[in-house]
PDB file of C-alpha atoms in Angstrom:
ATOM      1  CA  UNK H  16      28.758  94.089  67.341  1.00  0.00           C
ATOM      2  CA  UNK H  17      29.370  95.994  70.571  1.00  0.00           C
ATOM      3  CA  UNK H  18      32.009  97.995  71.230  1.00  0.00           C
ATOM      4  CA  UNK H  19      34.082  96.829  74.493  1.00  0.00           C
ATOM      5  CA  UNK H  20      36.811  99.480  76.134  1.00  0.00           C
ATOM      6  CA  UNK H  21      38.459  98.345  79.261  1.00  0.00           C
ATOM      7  CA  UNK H  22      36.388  94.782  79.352  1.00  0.00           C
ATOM      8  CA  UNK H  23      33.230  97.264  79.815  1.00  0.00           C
ATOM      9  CA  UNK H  24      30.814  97.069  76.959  1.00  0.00           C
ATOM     10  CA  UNK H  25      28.771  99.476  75.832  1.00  0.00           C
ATOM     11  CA  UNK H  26      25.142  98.354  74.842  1.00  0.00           C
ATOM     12  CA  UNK H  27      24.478  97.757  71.356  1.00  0.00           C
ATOM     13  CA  UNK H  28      21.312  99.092  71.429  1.00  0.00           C
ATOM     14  CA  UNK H  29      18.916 101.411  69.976  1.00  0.00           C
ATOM     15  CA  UNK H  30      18.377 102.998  73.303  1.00  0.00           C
ATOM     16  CA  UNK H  31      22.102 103.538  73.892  1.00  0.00           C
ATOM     17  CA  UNK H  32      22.787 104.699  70.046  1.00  0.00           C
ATOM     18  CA  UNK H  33      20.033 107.522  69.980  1.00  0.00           C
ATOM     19  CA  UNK H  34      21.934 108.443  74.076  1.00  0.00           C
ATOM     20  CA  UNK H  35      25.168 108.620  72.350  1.00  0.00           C
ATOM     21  CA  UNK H  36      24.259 110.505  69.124  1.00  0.00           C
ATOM     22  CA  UNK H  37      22.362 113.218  71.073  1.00  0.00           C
ATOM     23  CA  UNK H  38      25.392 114.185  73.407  1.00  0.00           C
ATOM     24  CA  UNK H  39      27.470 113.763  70.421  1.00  0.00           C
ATOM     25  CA  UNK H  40      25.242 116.032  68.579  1.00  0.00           C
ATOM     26  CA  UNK H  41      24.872 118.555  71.846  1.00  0.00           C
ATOM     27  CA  UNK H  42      29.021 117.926  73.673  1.00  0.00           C
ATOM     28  CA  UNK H  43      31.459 119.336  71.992  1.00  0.00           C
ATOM     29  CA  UNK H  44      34.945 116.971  72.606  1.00  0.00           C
ATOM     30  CA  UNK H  45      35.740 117.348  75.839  1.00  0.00           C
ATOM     31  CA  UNK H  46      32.249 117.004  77.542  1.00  0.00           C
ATOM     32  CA  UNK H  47      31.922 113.939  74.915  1.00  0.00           C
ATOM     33  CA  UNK H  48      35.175 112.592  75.913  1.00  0.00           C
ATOM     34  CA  UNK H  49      34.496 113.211  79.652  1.00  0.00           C
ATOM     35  CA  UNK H  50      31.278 111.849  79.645  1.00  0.00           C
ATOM     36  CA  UNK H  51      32.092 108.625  78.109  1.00  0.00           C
ATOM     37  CA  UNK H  52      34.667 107.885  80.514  1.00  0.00           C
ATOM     38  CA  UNK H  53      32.252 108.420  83.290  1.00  0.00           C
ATOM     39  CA  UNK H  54      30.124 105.557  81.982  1.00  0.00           C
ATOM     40  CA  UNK H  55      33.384 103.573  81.928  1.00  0.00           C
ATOM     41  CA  UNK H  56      35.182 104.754  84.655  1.00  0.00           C
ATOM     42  CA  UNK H  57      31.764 104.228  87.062  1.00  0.00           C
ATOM     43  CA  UNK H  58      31.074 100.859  85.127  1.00  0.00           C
ATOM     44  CA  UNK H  59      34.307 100.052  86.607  1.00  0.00           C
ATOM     45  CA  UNK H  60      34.438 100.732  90.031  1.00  0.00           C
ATOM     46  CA  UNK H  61      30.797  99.432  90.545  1.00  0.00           C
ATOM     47  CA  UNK H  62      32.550  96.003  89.377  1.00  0.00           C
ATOM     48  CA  UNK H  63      35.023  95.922  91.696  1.00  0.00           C
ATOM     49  CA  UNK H  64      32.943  97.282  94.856  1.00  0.00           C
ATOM     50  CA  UNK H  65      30.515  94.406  93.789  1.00  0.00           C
ATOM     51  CA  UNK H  66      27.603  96.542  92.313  1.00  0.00           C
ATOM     52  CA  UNK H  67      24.940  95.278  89.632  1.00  0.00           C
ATOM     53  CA  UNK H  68      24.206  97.848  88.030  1.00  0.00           C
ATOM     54  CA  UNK H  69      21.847  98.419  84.663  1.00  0.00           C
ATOM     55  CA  UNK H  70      24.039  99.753  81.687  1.00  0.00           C
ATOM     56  CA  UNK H  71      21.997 101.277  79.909  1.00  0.00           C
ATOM     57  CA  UNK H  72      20.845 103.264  82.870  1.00  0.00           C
ATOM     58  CA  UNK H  73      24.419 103.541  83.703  1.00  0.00           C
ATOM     59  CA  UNK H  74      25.408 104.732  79.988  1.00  0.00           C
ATOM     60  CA  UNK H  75      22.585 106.963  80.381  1.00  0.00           C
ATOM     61  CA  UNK H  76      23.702 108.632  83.435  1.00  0.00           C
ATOM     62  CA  UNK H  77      27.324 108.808  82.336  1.00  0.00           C
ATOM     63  CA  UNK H  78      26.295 110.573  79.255  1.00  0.00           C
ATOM     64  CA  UNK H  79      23.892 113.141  79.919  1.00  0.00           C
ATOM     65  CA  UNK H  80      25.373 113.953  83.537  1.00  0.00           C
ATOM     66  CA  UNK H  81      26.913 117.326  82.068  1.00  0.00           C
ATOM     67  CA  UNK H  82      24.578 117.712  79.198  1.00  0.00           C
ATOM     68  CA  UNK H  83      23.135 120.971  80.641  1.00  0.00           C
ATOM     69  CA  UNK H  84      26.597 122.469  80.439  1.00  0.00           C
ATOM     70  CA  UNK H  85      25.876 122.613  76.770  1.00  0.00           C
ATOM     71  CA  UNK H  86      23.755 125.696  75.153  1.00  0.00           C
ATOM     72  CA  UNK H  87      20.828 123.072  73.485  1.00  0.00           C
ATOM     73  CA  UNK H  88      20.206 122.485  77.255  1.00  0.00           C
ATOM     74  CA  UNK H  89      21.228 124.818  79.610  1.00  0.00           C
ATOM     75  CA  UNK H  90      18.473 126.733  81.385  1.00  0.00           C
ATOM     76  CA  UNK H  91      18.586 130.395  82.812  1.00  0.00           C
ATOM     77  CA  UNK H  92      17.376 129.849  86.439  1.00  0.00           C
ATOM     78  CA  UNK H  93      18.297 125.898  87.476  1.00  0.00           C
ATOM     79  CA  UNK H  94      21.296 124.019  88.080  1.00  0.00           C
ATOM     80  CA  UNK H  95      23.134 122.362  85.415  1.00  0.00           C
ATOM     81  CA  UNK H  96      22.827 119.416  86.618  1.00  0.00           C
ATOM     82  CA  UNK H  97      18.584 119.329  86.873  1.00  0.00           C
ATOM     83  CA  UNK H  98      18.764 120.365  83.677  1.00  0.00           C
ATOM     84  CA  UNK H  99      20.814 117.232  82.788  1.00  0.00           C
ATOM     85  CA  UNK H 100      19.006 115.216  84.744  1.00  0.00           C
ATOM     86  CA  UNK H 101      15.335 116.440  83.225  1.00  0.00           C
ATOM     87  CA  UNK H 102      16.621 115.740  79.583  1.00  0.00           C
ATOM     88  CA  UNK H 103      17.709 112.293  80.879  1.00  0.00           C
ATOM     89  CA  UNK H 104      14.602 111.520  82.577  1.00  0.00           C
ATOM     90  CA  UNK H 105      12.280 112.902  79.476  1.00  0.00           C
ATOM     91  CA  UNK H 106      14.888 111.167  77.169  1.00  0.00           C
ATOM     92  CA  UNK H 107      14.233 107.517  79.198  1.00  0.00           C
ATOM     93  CA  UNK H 108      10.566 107.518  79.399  1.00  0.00           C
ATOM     94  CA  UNK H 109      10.479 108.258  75.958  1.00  0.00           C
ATOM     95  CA  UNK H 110      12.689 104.611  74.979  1.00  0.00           C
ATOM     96  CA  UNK H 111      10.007 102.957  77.339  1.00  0.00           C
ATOM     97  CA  UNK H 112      11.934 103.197  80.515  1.00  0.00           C
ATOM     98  CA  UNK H 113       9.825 103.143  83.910  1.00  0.00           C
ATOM     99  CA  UNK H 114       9.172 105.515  85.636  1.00  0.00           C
ATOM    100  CA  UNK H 115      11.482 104.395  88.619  1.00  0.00           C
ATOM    101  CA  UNK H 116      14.222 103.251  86.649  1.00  0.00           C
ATOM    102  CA  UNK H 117      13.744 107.214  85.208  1.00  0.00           C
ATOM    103  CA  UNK H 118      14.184 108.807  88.565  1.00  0.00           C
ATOM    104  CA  UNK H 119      17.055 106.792  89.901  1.00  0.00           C
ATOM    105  CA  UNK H 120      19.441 108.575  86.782  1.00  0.00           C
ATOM    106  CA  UNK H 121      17.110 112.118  87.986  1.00  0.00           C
ATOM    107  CA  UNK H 122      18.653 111.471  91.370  1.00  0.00           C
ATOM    108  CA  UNK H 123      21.811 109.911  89.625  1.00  0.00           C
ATOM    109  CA  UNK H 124      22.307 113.308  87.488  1.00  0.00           C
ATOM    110  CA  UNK H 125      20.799 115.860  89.932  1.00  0.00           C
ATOM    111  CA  UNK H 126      23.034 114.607  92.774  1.00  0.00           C
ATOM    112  CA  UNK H 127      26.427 114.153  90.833  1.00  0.00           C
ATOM    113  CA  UNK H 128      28.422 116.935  92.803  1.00  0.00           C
ATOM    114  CA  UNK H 129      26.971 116.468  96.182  1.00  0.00           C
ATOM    115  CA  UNK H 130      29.161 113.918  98.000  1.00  0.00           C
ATOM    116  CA  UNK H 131      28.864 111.163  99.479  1.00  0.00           C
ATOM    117  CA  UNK H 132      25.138 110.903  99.399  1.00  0.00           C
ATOM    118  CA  UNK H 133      24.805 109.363  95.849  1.00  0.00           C
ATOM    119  CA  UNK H 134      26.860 106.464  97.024  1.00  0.00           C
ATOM    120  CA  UNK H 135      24.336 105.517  99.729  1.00  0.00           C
ATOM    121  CA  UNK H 136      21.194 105.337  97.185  1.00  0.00           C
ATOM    122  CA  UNK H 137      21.067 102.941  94.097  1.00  0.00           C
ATOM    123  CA  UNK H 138      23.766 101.756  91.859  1.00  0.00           C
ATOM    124  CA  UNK H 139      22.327 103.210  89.036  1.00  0.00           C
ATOM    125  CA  UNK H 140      22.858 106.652  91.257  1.00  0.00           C
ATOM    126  CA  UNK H 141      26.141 105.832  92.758  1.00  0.00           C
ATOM    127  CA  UNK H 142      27.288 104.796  89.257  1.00  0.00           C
ATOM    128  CA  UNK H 143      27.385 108.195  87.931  1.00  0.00           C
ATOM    129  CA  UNK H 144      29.224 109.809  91.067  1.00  0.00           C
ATOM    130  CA  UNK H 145      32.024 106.978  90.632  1.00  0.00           C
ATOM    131  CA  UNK H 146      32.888 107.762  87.098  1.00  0.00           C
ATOM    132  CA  UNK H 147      32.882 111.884  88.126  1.00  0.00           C
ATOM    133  CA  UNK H 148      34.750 111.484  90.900  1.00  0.00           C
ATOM    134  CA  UNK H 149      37.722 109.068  89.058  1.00  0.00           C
ATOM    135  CA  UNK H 150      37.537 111.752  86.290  1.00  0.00           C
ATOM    136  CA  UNK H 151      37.670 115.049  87.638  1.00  0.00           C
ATOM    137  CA  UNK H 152      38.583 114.328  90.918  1.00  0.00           C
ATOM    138  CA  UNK H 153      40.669 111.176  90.596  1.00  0.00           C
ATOM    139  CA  UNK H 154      39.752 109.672  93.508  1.00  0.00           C
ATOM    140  CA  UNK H 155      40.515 105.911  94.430  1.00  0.00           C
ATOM    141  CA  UNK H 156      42.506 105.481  91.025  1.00  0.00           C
ATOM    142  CA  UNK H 157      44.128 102.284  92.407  1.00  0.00           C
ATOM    143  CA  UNK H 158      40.478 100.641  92.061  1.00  0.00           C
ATOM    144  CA  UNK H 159      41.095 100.837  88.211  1.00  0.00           C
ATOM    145  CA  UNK H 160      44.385  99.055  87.086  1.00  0.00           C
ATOM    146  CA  UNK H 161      46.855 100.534  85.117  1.00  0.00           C
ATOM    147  CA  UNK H 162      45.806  98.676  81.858  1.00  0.00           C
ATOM    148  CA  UNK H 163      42.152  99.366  82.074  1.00  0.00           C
ATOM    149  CA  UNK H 164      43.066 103.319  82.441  1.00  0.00           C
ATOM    150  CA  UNK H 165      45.344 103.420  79.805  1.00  0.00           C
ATOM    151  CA  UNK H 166      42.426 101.801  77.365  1.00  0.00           C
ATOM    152  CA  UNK H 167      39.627 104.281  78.659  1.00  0.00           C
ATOM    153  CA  UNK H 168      42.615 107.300  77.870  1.00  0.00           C
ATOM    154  CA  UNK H 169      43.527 105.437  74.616  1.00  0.00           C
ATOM    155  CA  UNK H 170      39.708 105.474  73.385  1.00  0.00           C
ATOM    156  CA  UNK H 171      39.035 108.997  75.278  1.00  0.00           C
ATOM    157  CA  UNK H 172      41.385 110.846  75.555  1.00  0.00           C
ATOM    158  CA  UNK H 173      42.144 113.939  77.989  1.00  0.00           C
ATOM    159  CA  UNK H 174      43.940 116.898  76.559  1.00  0.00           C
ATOM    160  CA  UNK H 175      44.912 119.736  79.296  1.00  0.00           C
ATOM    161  CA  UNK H 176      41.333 118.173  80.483  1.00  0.00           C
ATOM    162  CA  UNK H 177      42.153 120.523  83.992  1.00  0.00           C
ATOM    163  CA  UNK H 178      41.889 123.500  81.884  1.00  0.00           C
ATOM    164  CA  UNK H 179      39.392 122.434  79.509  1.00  0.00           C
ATOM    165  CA  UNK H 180      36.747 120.998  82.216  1.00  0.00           C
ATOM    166  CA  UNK H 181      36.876 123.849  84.550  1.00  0.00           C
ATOM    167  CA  UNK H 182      36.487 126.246  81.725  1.00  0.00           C
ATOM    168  CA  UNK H 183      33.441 124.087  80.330  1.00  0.00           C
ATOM    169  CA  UNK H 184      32.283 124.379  84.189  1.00  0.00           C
ATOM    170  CA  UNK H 185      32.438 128.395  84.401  1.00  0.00           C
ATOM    171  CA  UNK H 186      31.154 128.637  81.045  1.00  0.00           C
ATOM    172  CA  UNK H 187      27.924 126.922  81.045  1.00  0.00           C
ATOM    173  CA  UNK H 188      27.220 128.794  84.803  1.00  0.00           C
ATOM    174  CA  UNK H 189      28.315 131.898  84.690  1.00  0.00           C
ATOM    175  CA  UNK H 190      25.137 133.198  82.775  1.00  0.00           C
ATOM    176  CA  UNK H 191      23.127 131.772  85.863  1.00  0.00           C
ATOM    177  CA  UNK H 192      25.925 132.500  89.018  1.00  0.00           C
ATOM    178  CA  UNK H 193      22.810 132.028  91.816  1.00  0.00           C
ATOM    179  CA  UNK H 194      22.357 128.325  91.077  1.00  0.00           C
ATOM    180  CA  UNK H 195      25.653 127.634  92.741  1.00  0.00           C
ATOM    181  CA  UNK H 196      24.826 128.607  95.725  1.00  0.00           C
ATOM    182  CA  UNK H 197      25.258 125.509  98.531  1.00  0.00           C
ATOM    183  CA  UNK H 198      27.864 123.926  95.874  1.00  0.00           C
ATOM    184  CA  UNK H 199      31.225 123.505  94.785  1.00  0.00           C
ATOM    185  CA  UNK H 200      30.239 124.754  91.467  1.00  0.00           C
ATOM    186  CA  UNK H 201      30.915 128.572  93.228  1.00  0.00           C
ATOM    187  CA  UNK H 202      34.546 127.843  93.564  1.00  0.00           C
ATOM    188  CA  UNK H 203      34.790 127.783  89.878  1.00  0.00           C
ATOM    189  CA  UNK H 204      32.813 131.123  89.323  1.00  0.00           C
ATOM    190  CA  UNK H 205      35.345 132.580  92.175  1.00  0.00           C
ATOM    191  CA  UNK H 206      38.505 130.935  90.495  1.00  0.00           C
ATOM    192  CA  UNK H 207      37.583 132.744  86.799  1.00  0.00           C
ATOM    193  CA  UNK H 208      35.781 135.911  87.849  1.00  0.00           C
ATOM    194  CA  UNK H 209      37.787 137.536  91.355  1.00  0.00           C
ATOM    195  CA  UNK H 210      34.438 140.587  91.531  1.00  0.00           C
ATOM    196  CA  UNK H 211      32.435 137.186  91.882  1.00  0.00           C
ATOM    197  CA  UNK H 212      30.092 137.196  95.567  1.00  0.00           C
ATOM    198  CA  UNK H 213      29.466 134.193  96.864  1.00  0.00           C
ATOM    199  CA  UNK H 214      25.974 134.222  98.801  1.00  0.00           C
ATOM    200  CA  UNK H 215      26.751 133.952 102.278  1.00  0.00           C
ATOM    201  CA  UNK H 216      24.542 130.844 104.403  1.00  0.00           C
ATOM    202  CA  UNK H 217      25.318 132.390 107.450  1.00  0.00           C
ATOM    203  CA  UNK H 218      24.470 135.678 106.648  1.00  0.00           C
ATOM    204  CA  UNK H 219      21.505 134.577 105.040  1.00  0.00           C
ATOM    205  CA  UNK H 220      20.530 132.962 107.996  1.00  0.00           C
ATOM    206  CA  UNK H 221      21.103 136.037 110.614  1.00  0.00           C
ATOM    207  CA  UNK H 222      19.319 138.761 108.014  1.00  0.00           C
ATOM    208  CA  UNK H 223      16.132 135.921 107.265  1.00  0.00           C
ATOM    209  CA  UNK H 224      12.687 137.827 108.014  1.00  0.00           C
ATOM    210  CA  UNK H 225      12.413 136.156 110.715  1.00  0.00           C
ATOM    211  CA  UNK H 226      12.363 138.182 114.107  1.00  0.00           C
ATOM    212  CA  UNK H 227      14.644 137.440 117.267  1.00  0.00           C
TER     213      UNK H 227
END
């Protein structure tokens, strides 16, 4: 029987089961947590902004979005979020996925802290962005009532989730501190580590090889 939170229900299939136990498996709580509510939180908005969107794609996306955060997938020289999105992509094509359907949760992963451009490509990509944005950022909350918010919480719940998501943030970069470069993700580096150096675009620009 499938489990519905929030009138969103989560596939009951094997596709969605093997997703859920490998995060659970990889995630400790509060990436679990976070990246469930994602899945529901997108699932959610998408509805009410009139979106069709695939769920298990969508569950997909949700739940592997920060899955290179974790040590059993974090690389030393990419972003955390290509290595979410390869393990997503490899995971998909591997449960008989296409390859489109595989590239539009690449892009939906990959792009997940760049704004505003994943909301102008698929739903299946804007999905993802939704659910991050409502969670960490809590943008447009009034597009969720106060009931379904308060059954997400109930079945996920968030515990000083601040704290614990920036620290999960600055933990699974700081080993790699280049890849934030041209993100957001450098704030966090600066807001735990005060001798971090952020690269500097323009500076890279006026000291390229080029010659005047």
């Amino acid at each position: 029987m499938p489990e519905i939170i929030a009138g969103i229900t989560i596939p009951d299939t094997r596709l969605v089961q093997e997703a859920t136990e490998l995060v659970r498996e990889a995630a400790d709580d509060t990436l679990f947590d976070h990246s469930r509510r994602v899945f529901l939180w997108g699932s959610l908005k998408a509805a009410a902004r009139g979106l069709h969107v695939d769920p298990e794609l969508a569950y997909v996306g949700g739940l592997f979005h920060d899955l290179g955060l974790t040590a059993a997938y974090a690389t030393k020289d990419q972003r955390f979020e290509i290595d979410g999105a390869d393990a997503a992509r490899g995971f998909l094509l591997d449960h008989g996925r296409s390859a489109v359907e595989a590239r539009a949760v690449w892009l939906a992963i990959a792009l997940h802290t760049t704004p505003e451009v994943p909301l102008h490509l698929e739903p299946e990509v804007a999905v993802v962005t939704l659910g991050v944005e409502t969670d960490v950022l809590g943008l447009d909350l009034a597009e969720i009532t106060d009931e379904q918010r308060a059954a997400v919480v109930a079945a996920h719940p968030r515990p000083d989730f601040k704290n614990r998501i920036l620290r999960a943030f600055h933990d699974g970069m700081a080993g790699r501190p280049d890849t934030t470069f041209g993100t957001m993700n450098d704030d966090v580096l600066a807001h735990f580590d005060p001798s971090f150096v952020r690269a500097d675009f323009v500076g890279i620009i006026k000291n390229s090889s080029w010659p005047e």
